[in-house]
Amino acid sequence: MPQLTTSPWFNIFTTCWFILAVLPTLKIPQHPIHNTPWPKPLTSQHNNWTWPWL
């Protein structure tokens, strides 16, 4: 079994967590309808999907 730190999935996993950790700290304009700190394209694509961790 290859080491976890050299696995491409580990890199994807840590990158996703880094993005999730940094996004709330950025000054992103909030969507006027959903009032969530995400860009417009993301919230418009997921109109019926809520972010449970926010």
mmCIF file of C-alpha atoms in Angstrom:
data_model
loop_
_atom_site.group_PDB
_atom_site.id
_atom_site.type_symbol
_atom_site.label_atom_id
_atom_site.label_comp_id
_atom_site.label_asym_id
_atom_site.label_seq_id
_atom_site.Cartn_x
_atom_site.Cartn_y
_atom_site.Cartn_z
ATOM 1 C CA MET A 1 0.000 0.000 0.000
ATOM 2 C CA PRO A 2 1.518 3.361 -1.009
ATOM 3 C CA GLN A 3 2.033 6.041 1.575
ATOM 4 C CA LEU A 4 -0.970 8.297 2.051
ATOM 5 C CA THR A 5 1.031 11.488 1.573
ATOM 6 C CA THR A 6 2.135 10.430 -1.919
ATOM 7 C CA SER A 7 -1.327 9.383 -3.031
ATOM 8 C CA PRO A 8 -3.058 11.698 -5.543
ATOM 9 C CA TRP A 9 -6.314 11.204 -3.629
ATOM 10 C CA PHE A 10 -4.626 12.567 -0.524
ATOM 11 C CA ASN A 11 -3.589 15.659 -2.462
ATOM 12 C CA ILE A 12 -7.144 16.158 -3.722
ATOM 13 C CA PHE A 13 -8.513 15.633 -0.218
ATOM 14 C CA THR A 14 -6.168 18.155 1.390
ATOM 15 C CA THR A 15 -6.752 20.642 -1.418
ATOM 16 C CA CYS A 16 -10.511 20.442 -0.910
ATOM 17 C CA TRP A 17 -10.121 20.938 2.836
ATOM 18 C CA PHE A 18 -7.787 23.885 2.230
ATOM 19 C CA ILE A 19 -10.354 25.502 -0.070
ATOM 20 C CA LEU A 20 -13.133 24.902 2.457
ATOM 21 C CA ALA A 21 -10.978 26.425 5.183
ATOM 22 C CA VAL A 22 -10.010 29.498 3.158
ATOM 23 C CA LEU A 23 -13.321 30.285 1.449
ATOM 24 C CA PRO A 24 -15.162 31.534 4.582
ATOM 25 C CA THR A 25 -12.315 33.943 5.313
ATOM 26 C CA LEU A 26 -12.535 35.582 1.881
ATOM 27 C CA LYS A 27 -14.712 38.616 1.274
ATOM 28 C CA ILE A 28 -17.035 36.941 -1.221
ATOM 29 C CA PRO A 29 -20.203 38.887 -2.117
ATOM 30 C CA GLN A 30 -23.161 37.056 -0.647
ATOM 31 C CA HIS A 31 -25.929 35.775 -2.872
ATOM 32 C CA PRO A 32 -28.911 38.119 -2.411
ATOM 33 C CA ILE A 33 -31.450 35.280 -2.434
ATOM 34 C CA HIS A 34 -29.797 32.510 -0.445
ATOM 35 C CA ASN A 35 -27.591 34.803 1.666
ATOM 36 C CA THR A 36 -24.741 32.318 1.576
ATOM 37 C CA PRO A 37 -21.066 33.263 1.123
ATOM 38 C CA TRP A 38 -20.669 31.513 -2.225
ATOM 39 C CA PRO A 39 -20.284 32.862 -5.753
ATOM 40 C CA LYS A 40 -23.398 33.252 -7.867
ATOM 41 C CA PRO A 41 -22.732 30.368 -10.303
ATOM 42 C CA LEU A 42 -22.354 27.877 -7.486
ATOM 43 C CA THR A 43 -25.560 28.835 -5.690
ATOM 44 C CA SER A 44 -27.546 29.074 -8.924
ATOM 45 C CA GLN A 45 -26.473 25.563 -9.892
ATOM 46 C CA HIS A 46 -27.556 24.198 -6.507
ATOM 47 C CA ASN A 47 -30.799 26.064 -5.966
ATOM 48 C CA ASN A 48 -32.443 23.275 -3.970
ATOM 49 C CA TRP A 49 -29.296 22.157 -2.164
ATOM 50 C CA THR A 50 -28.401 23.569 1.246
ATOM 51 C CA TRP A 51 -24.971 23.752 2.907
ATOM 52 C CA PRO A 52 -25.466 21.863 6.212
ATOM 53 C CA TRP A 53 -22.149 23.020 7.688
ATOM 54 C CA LEU A 54 -22.875 26.756 7.263
#
